[in-house]
Structure formats: structure tokens, C-alpha cells
Short mmCIF file of C-alpha atoms in Angstrom, two decimals:
data_model
loop_
_atom_site.label_atom_id
_atom_site.label_comp_id
_atom_site.label_asym_id
_atom_site.label_seq_id
_atom_site.Cartn_x
_atom_site.Cartn_y
_atom_site.Cartn_z
CA MET A 12 -9.74 122.68 12.87
CA ASP A 13 -11.71 121.26 16.10
CA PHE A 14 -10.00 118.72 18.37
CA GLY A 15 -11.25 115.57 20.55
CA VAL A 16 -9.90 113.19 22.40
CA VAL A 17 -10.71 109.40 22.35
CA LEU A 18 -10.96 107.98 25.96
CA GLN A 19 -11.20 104.12 27.33
CA CYS A 20 -13.96 103.50 30.01
CA ASN A 21 -11.49 101.82 32.78
CA PRO A 22 -12.23 102.12 35.68
CA PRO A 23 -12.80 104.37 38.26
CA ALA A 24 -15.54 106.00 35.87
CA SER A 25 -14.90 109.18 38.10
CA LYS A 26 -11.00 109.24 36.29
CA VAL A 27 -12.88 108.94 33.05
CA VAL A 28 -14.69 112.39 33.43
CA ASP A 29 -11.93 114.03 35.19
CA LEU A 30 -10.02 113.70 31.85
CA ALA A 31 -12.80 114.46 29.89
CA ARG A 32 -13.21 117.88 31.53
CA GLN A 33 -9.43 118.68 31.96
CA ALA A 34 -10.02 118.40 27.91
CA GLU A 35 -13.23 121.06 27.62
CA ASN A 36 -11.01 123.16 29.79
CA GLU A 37 -7.83 122.63 27.46
CA GLY A 38 -10.12 123.08 24.20
CA PHE A 39 -11.15 119.85 22.76
CA THR A 40 -14.47 120.05 21.50
CA HIS A 41 -15.49 116.43 21.34
CA VAL A 42 -14.72 113.80 23.81
CA TRP A 43 -14.98 110.08 22.49
CA THR A 44 -14.46 107.00 23.91
CA PHE A 45 -14.09 103.26 22.96
CA ASP A 46 -17.38 101.05 23.13
CA SER A 47 -16.32 97.34 24.23
CA HIS A 48 -18.73 96.46 27.25
CA LEU A 49 -16.83 92.96 28.03
CA LEU A 50 -13.26 95.09 28.30
CA TRP A 51 -14.12 98.47 29.68
CA GLN A 52 -17.14 99.93 31.60
CA GLU A 53 -20.55 100.76 30.00
CA PRO A 54 -19.67 103.95 28.06
CA TYR A 55 -23.48 105.54 27.71
CA VAL A 56 -23.57 105.35 31.43
CA ILE A 57 -20.31 107.46 32.14
CA TYR A 58 -21.65 110.00 29.05
CA SER A 59 -24.49 111.04 31.66
CA GLN A 60 -22.12 111.95 33.57
CA ILE A 61 -19.42 113.60 31.79
CA LEU A 62 -22.61 115.61 29.83
CA ASN A 63 -23.54 117.00 33.58
CA GLU A 64 -19.78 118.01 34.46
CA THR A 65 -19.25 119.68 31.16
CA ARG A 66 -20.54 122.34 29.21
CA LYS A 67 -19.97 122.18 25.51
CA VAL A 68 -18.25 119.08 24.59
CA LEU A 69 -20.16 116.49 22.60
CA VAL A 70 -19.80 113.30 23.52
CA GLY A 71 -20.15 109.69 21.58
CA PRO A 72 -18.51 106.52 20.77
CA MET A 73 -15.62 105.84 18.67
CA VAL A 74 -17.06 103.70 17.18
CA THR A 75 -20.44 101.44 18.36
CA ASN A 76 -21.63 98.90 16.09
CA PRO A 77 -24.90 97.48 14.51
CA ALA A 78 -24.34 93.81 16.55
CA THR A 79 -24.00 94.35 19.81
CA ARG A 80 -26.70 97.03 20.57
CA ASP A 81 -30.33 97.08 19.72
CA TRP A 82 -30.76 100.03 17.29
CA THR A 83 -33.62 101.41 18.61
CA VAL A 84 -32.22 101.07 22.60
CA THR A 85 -29.14 103.22 20.64
CA ALA A 86 -31.11 105.59 18.89
CA SER A 87 -33.21 106.03 22.20
CA THR A 88 -30.08 106.64 24.40
CA TYR A 89 -28.84 109.38 22.21
CA ALA A 90 -32.17 111.20 22.07
CA THR A 91 -32.81 110.96 26.28
CA LEU A 92 -29.09 112.67 26.59
CA ASN A 93 -30.28 115.55 23.92
CA ASP A 94 -33.07 115.93 25.85
CA MET A 95 -30.83 116.19 29.45
CA TYR A 96 -28.77 117.74 27.95
CA GLY A 97 -28.85 119.51 25.12
CA ASN A 98 -28.18 117.98 22.13
CA ARG A 99 -24.53 117.51 22.95
CA THR A 100 -23.97 113.43 21.70
CA ILE A 101 -22.47 112.34 18.35
CA CYS A 102 -22.39 109.19 16.95
CA GLY A 103 -19.27 107.33 15.72
CA ILE A 104 -20.57 103.78 14.19
CA GLY A 105 -18.40 101.14 12.12
CA ARG A 106 -18.91 97.56 11.22
CA GLY A 107 -17.37 96.34 14.79
CA ASP A 108 -14.14 95.05 16.11
CA SER A 109 -13.39 94.41 19.67
CA ALA A 110 -16.84 94.42 21.09
CA VAL A 111 -18.06 91.56 18.72
CA ARG A 112 -14.94 89.89 18.18
CA THR A 113 -14.60 89.19 21.84
CA LEU A 114 -18.01 87.32 21.71
CA ASN A 115 -16.71 85.58 19.28
CA GLY A 116 -18.68 87.07 16.48
CA LYS A 117 -17.96 89.04 13.38
CA PRO A 118 -17.94 92.60 12.04
CA SER A 119 -21.35 92.95 10.46
CA ASN A 120 -22.00 93.53 6.65
CA LEU A 121 -22.23 96.75 4.99
CA LYS A 122 -25.80 96.39 4.59
CA THR A 123 -26.25 95.95 8.20
CA LEU A 124 -24.40 99.05 8.83
CA ARG A 125 -26.19 100.91 6.15
CA GLU A 126 -29.74 99.76 7.60
CA ALA A 127 -28.22 100.47 11.23
CA VAL A 128 -27.12 104.13 10.48
CA HIS A 129 -30.69 104.93 8.65
CA VAL A 130 -32.42 103.77 11.70
CA ILE A 131 -30.44 105.34 14.63
CA ARG A 132 -30.15 108.68 12.70
CA GLU A 133 -33.75 109.41 11.99
CA LEU A 134 -35.00 108.07 15.23
CA ALA A 135 -32.79 109.97 17.01
CA ASN A 136 -33.63 113.45 14.77
CA GLY A 137 -37.04 113.20 15.82
CA ARG A 138 -38.32 111.45 12.74
CA THR A 139 -39.73 107.69 11.93
CA ALA A 140 -38.17 104.65 10.69
CA GLU A 141 -39.17 101.31 10.01
CA ILE A 142 -37.85 98.22 11.52
CA GLY A 143 -39.34 94.79 11.29
CA GLY A 144 -42.37 95.56 8.97
CA THR A 145 -43.39 98.41 11.96
CA THR A 146 -42.63 102.40 11.51
CA ILE A 147 -41.84 103.82 14.84
CA ARG A 148 -41.08 107.09 16.65
CA PHE A 149 -40.13 108.39 19.74
CA PRO A 150 -43.01 110.46 20.61
CA TRP A 151 -41.11 112.50 23.25
CA GLY A 152 -37.77 112.76 21.13
CA SER A 153 -38.77 115.67 18.44
CA ALA A 154 -36.30 118.09 19.36
CA SER A 155 -33.49 115.43 19.44
CA ARG A 156 -30.73 115.57 17.57
CA LEU A 157 -27.95 113.82 16.24
CA ASP A 158 -25.44 113.50 13.88
CA VAL A 159 -23.83 109.74 12.65
CA TRP A 160 -20.16 109.43 11.25
CA VAL A 161 -19.18 106.42 9.80
CA ALA A 162 -15.17 104.72 10.33
CA ALA A 163 -14.20 102.78 7.72
CA TYR A 164 -11.29 101.69 6.16
CA GLY A 165 -11.81 99.47 3.09
CA PRO A 166 -12.28 100.66 -0.18
CA MET A 167 -16.82 99.85 -0.25
CA ALA A 168 -16.70 100.81 3.40
CA LEU A 169 -15.20 104.10 2.60
CA ASP A 170 -17.70 104.33 -0.05
CA LEU A 171 -20.77 103.92 2.04
CA ALA A 172 -19.64 106.49 4.66
CA GLY A 173 -19.36 109.11 1.42
CA GLU A 174 -22.74 107.93 0.40
CA ILE A 175 -24.61 107.86 3.95
CA GLY A 176 -22.49 109.51 6.71
CA ASP A 177 -22.71 113.05 8.53
CA GLY A 178 -18.91 112.57 8.54
CA PHE A 179 -16.12 110.14 8.25
CA ILE A 180 -13.80 108.86 11.18
CA LEU A 181 -10.42 107.55 9.98
CA GLN A 182 -8.39 105.90 12.43
CA LEU A 183 -5.15 106.69 11.89
CA GLY A 184 -2.77 109.95 11.13
CA ASP A 185 -1.11 109.30 8.03
CA THR A 186 -1.17 112.14 5.71
CA ASP A 187 -0.85 109.93 2.56
CA ILE A 188 -3.36 107.41 3.51
CA ALA A 189 -5.93 110.00 4.54
CA ALA A 190 -5.41 112.11 1.54
CA TRP A 191 -6.69 108.53 -0.70
CA MET A 192 -9.78 108.05 1.88
CA ILE A 193 -10.74 111.86 1.96
CA ALA A 194 -10.74 111.38 -1.73
CA ARG A 195 -12.62 107.99 -2.21
CA VAL A 196 -14.89 109.40 0.42
CA ARG A 197 -15.34 112.63 -1.42
CA ALA A 198 -15.90 110.71 -4.86
CA SER A 199 -18.57 108.52 -3.51
CA ALA A 200 -20.63 111.60 -1.80
CA GLU A 201 -20.38 113.48 -5.51
CA ARG A 202 -22.05 109.80 -7.11
CA ALA A 203 -24.67 109.73 -4.36
CA GLY A 204 -25.55 113.51 -5.37
CA ARG A 205 -24.23 114.95 -2.00
CA ASP A 206 -22.22 117.59 -1.87
CA PRO A 207 -18.67 116.11 -0.85
CA LEU A 208 -17.87 118.73 1.45
CA SER A 209 -21.04 118.35 3.53
CA VAL A 210 -19.00 115.04 4.77
CA LYS A 211 -16.98 116.23 7.92
CA PHE A 212 -13.63 114.48 8.73
CA CYS A 213 -12.53 113.14 11.65
CA VAL A 214 -8.88 111.50 11.93
CA ALA A 215 -8.17 109.86 14.87
CA ALA A 216 -4.58 109.06 15.96
CA PRO A 217 -2.65 108.95 19.62
CA ALA A 218 -0.49 111.82 19.61
CA TYR A 219 2.61 112.07 22.55
CA VAL A 220 4.03 115.36 23.39
CA THR A 221 7.95 115.02 23.88
CA ALA A 222 10.02 117.79 25.19
CA GLY A 223 12.72 117.84 22.52
CA ASP A 224 13.17 115.25 20.21
CA SER A 225 15.96 112.98 21.20
CA GLU A 226 16.22 109.46 20.21
CA ALA A 227 15.59 108.41 23.82
CA GLU A 228 12.19 110.46 23.89
CA LEU A 229 10.74 108.83 20.88
CA ALA A 230 11.74 105.65 21.34
CA HIS A 231 9.55 105.96 24.89
CA ALA A 232 6.59 107.25 22.69
CA ARG A 233 6.87 104.98 20.41
CA GLU A 234 6.38 101.77 22.72
CA GLN A 235 3.35 103.75 24.48
CA CYS A 236 1.81 103.84 20.77
CA ARG A 237 2.96 100.76 19.46
CA TRP A 238 -0.61 99.11 20.29
CA PHE A 239 -2.43 101.09 17.63
CA GLY A 240 -0.68 99.62 15.05
CA GLY A 241 -1.98 96.52 16.09
CA MET A 242 -5.60 97.48 16.62
CA VAL A 243 -4.76 99.08 13.23
CA GLY A 244 -3.76 95.76 11.94
CA ASN A 245 -7.39 94.26 12.73
CA HIS A 246 -9.11 96.34 10.25
CA VAL A 247 -6.18 95.54 7.97
CA ALA A 248 -6.20 91.99 8.11
CA ASP A 249 -9.91 92.06 6.88
CA ILE A 250 -9.20 94.55 4.05
CA VAL A 251 -6.55 91.77 2.59
CA ALA A 252 -8.31 89.37 3.35
CA LYS A 253 -10.74 90.79 1.07
CA TYR A 254 -9.22 92.24 -1.80
CA GLY A 255 -5.46 91.16 -1.54
CA GLU A 256 -2.15 92.55 -0.53
CA SER A 257 -2.94 94.42 -3.76
CA GLY A 258 -5.40 96.20 -5.89
CA ASP A 259 -7.31 99.42 -4.63
CA VAL A 260 -5.79 100.07 -1.36
CA PRO A 261 -2.69 101.56 -0.62
CA GLU A 262 0.68 99.24 0.39
CA ALA A 263 1.20 101.80 3.11
CA LEU A 264 -1.97 100.74 4.63
CA THR A 265 -1.58 96.57 3.65
CA ALA A 266 2.02 95.70 3.88
CA TYR A 267 2.77 96.53 7.44
CA ILE A 268 1.14 93.23 9.09
CA ALA A 269 2.98 90.22 7.07
CA GLY A 270 4.37 89.70 10.61
CA ARG A 271 0.81 89.58 12.36
CA GLU A 272 0.15 86.47 14.42
CA GLY A 273 -2.32 87.08 16.49
CA TYR A 274 -3.93 89.18 19.02
CA ASP A 275 -5.56 89.35 22.71
CA TYR A 276 -8.37 91.59 22.88
CA ASN A 277 -7.40 91.68 26.77
CA GLU A 278 -4.45 93.73 26.23
CA HIS A 279 -6.43 95.80 23.38
CA GLY A 280 -5.70 99.78 23.24
CA ARG A 281 -3.22 99.38 25.97
CA ALA A 282 0.30 100.86 26.06
CA GLY A 283 3.27 97.58 25.87
CA ASN A 284 0.52 95.16 23.80
CA THR A 285 2.74 92.70 23.36
CA HIS A 286 0.88 91.19 20.57
CA THR A 287 2.36 94.42 18.50
CA GLN A 288 6.02 93.97 18.14
CA PHE A 289 5.35 93.20 14.82
CA VAL A 290 4.54 97.01 14.06
CA PRO A 291 7.61 98.44 12.96
CA ASP A 292 8.85 101.86 14.38
CA GLU A 293 7.71 103.38 10.61
CA ILE A 294 4.33 102.89 10.79
CA VAL A 295 4.24 104.26 14.57
CA ASP A 296 5.71 107.32 13.54
CA ARG A 297 3.56 107.58 10.17
CA PHE A 298 0.19 106.16 11.69
CA CYS A 299 0.75 108.30 15.37
CA VAL A 300 1.61 111.81 15.63
CA LEU A 301 5.08 111.72 18.05
CA GLY A 302 7.59 114.53 19.16
CA PRO A 303 7.69 118.01 20.37
CA PRO A 304 4.80 120.83 19.97
CA GLU A 305 6.24 121.75 16.60
CA VAL A 306 5.56 118.26 14.44
CA HIS A 307 1.97 117.87 15.80
CA ILE A 308 1.38 121.28 14.84
CA GLN A 309 3.16 120.70 11.46
CA ARG A 310 1.40 117.19 11.12
CA MET A 311 -2.23 119.20 12.06
CA ARG A 312 -1.40 121.86 9.28
CA GLU A 313 -1.20 118.85 6.39
CA LEU A 314 -3.98 117.19 7.69
CA GLU A 315 -6.31 120.02 7.78
CA ALA A 316 -4.91 121.08 3.92
CA LEU A 317 -6.16 117.72 3.15
CA GLY A 318 -9.85 118.30 4.75
CA ALA A 319 -9.78 116.98 8.35
CA ASP A 320 -12.43 119.54 10.18
CA GLN A 321 -11.22 117.38 13.15
CA PHE A 322 -8.28 115.45 14.84
CA ALA A 323 -8.86 113.56 17.68
CA VAL A 324 -6.11 112.25 19.90
CA TYR A 325 -6.39 108.54 21.06
CA LEU A 326 -5.18 109.24 25.01
CA GLN A 327 -3.73 105.61 25.63
CA HIS A 328 -0.45 106.21 26.87
CA ASP A 329 1.60 107.58 30.52
CA ALA A 330 1.32 111.15 29.87
CA LYS A 331 -2.43 111.65 29.62
CA ALA A 332 -2.81 114.85 31.62
CA ALA A 333 0.54 116.02 30.21
CA THR A 334 -0.79 115.62 26.53
CA LEU A 335 -3.87 117.46 26.89
CA GLU A 336 -2.24 120.24 28.88
CA ALA A 337 0.25 120.72 25.60
CA TYR A 338 -2.57 121.10 23.33
CA GLY A 339 -4.39 123.21 25.00
CA GLU A 340 -1.59 125.25 25.86
CA THR A 341 0.74 125.22 22.44
CA ILE A 342 -1.00 123.59 19.44
CA ILE A 343 -4.74 123.93 19.38
CA PRO A 344 -3.77 127.76 19.94
CA ALA A 345 -1.53 127.35 16.85
CA LEU A 346 -4.14 125.74 14.52
CA LYS A 347 -6.56 128.41 15.98
CA HIS A 348 -7.56 131.32 12.88
CA SER A 349 -8.15 134.63 14.13
CA ALA A 350 -8.75 138.14 12.75
CA LEU A 351 -6.35 140.70 13.77
CA ALA A 352 -8.23 142.79 16.14
CA THR A 353 -7.25 146.80 15.45
CA GLY A 354 -8.64 149.41 16.82
CA ALA A 355 -9.01 153.65 16.12
CA ILE A 356 -5.99 155.63 16.67
#
């Protein structure tokens, strides 16, 4: 299993770069960031500096969207970074949330998302794409390579991820919901004539490592991560509006938003978010990974058994460096599969 970290581009950008550098040194393979240009600083500018100060990590957004960025500019940005730093970018993309809602926009429909994935992937892989009736290609970008991973929650979006995604991003760490979503994505890939195992799976959730399992420690960890249930709730509210509270969506994903009354994107992704008190402790415990290292190791093993290829740690709390260190020193080594080194006697 690979490990990623998900950062916000809060100023100063130098702190984001420092966390990315620490993550690589602790054994993380991916550095993702939020992509909301009004709420935080511009991620693609910061990617260039992260790539310049690291050696191997892949860098990209979790997630961008088709609405707020021109697709050809997005593809050109990836191809340029790949030319500069040796094909070390990755694109996570979804319908859109904070980046579009802060502009009073709406998430893109799935048709638009499908078209955007195609254009960005073709151009950023040195191939041609048709847009606006014109066939285009970057004459300088033939060596660029980019995987596009689709983030989804609802049934139709999950089907789309299976049909076209190089990977699927699930932004919550609940194993029951992950099992349902991974199975749906794989079934869709198979219907589309693809090898279901060719689609990579990334589970992303806040992780908070405590020294022990006392109630006081867990209560503090929950309050640092409760914001995540509110963020997921924005997407779940859309699903409930479309499909209702029953139907082809697990109740574990939809029931908890009954007390949701509103959301302020100025507090998006922040510990202490005052609009997430409706999120119960049970959901925080299920959606996030909280507790001593052995709890994290067990959850990782469960997710890996379900087919997760990567776990990405949302790092929006008061123990960023300590969490990276705990993963690097204890959790990641415990998940590595290695052969026994032997020698002749």
C-alpha cells in the first residue's frame, strides 16, 4: 500500500513545502492538496516548489474540477511540470465543491466531467484531443505522462469512475462504505470492458495518532477531525437530493446529515468548524482513523484487503508533524511487504 498526504495551501507556502518534504522523508509517495483558489493559495504554483525540493513524490490536487479551470490550461500545466520534473504529477478530479460553490456555482454534471477527464488526460499524455471542434496537441509535450483519478460518492459518479478513471478517490475511511464503493467501481469497469484490477483505489481521510486510547485523547482527536464529516456532508446532501434517503446508497453514508442546517466555506476543512456539530462521534470514528498506532495499522490492513492501493492522510489538525512522524516510524513500516533476507552459512 502507498501512502499520501493531503495538504491545504494556507500561507505561507513555505510551510506547505516543508510538510511535503517531511512527508517524503517519512516514506509517503504522494502529496495532494485542496484546490480552491479563493479559500487558499494557488496550488499549481506551490506544486512547482514542492517538486523542486523533493525527489520522488507525485504531486496533484485532491481534487480539481472541470468548472473553474480551463481544461487545456490544466493539461498544459501538468505537461509543463512533467517536463520540468520528470513525470511526477497526478490529477484528482471531481464534479466540484468548495471551488465552485464559493463562486455561487454548481458542481459540474457527469457529462462535463467525462469530457474534461478525456481532454486533460489526452493532452497531458502527449496525444491529441478535440475541443470546440478543433483538434489540438501540445507540440512540445510528447513525453508527458499523467494519470487521472476520479473522486466520487454517488452511484452514477462511481460508475463513471469505473468507466474512465485511472484511479478512484474515496474521501472517507469507513470500511463498509469503501467495500460497497470499490465493488461498484470495479463492476462498472468490467461492464466497460476494462480489467477491474487496473483501476487504482485511494482512500483518503483524516488520521490522528494518539499516544494511548484514553477517552480524553480520543475526544481531542475527534474535535480536531469533526470538520471532515461536514465536508463529506456537502456531497452527501447532493446525493440525498438526487436519490432520496433510501435506494442504492448505504444508509451509513446518508443518515447522519439529518441534522445538517448549513455550511460556511470560510471554515471549510478546518478543525473547530462551527458548522459541523451535527456530525456524531460515531461518524467521526468511522470516517476518520483515530487512536494509537495499532488502530491505524489495523484499519490500513482492512482497507488494503478491500483493494485500496493508497491511503491518503488529510492533515488538517494540530498534530501535523507528529502524525507524519508516527506514520513514517511505525505505521508505514508495519504495512510494508518484504522478503526475508537470508544468507548461506
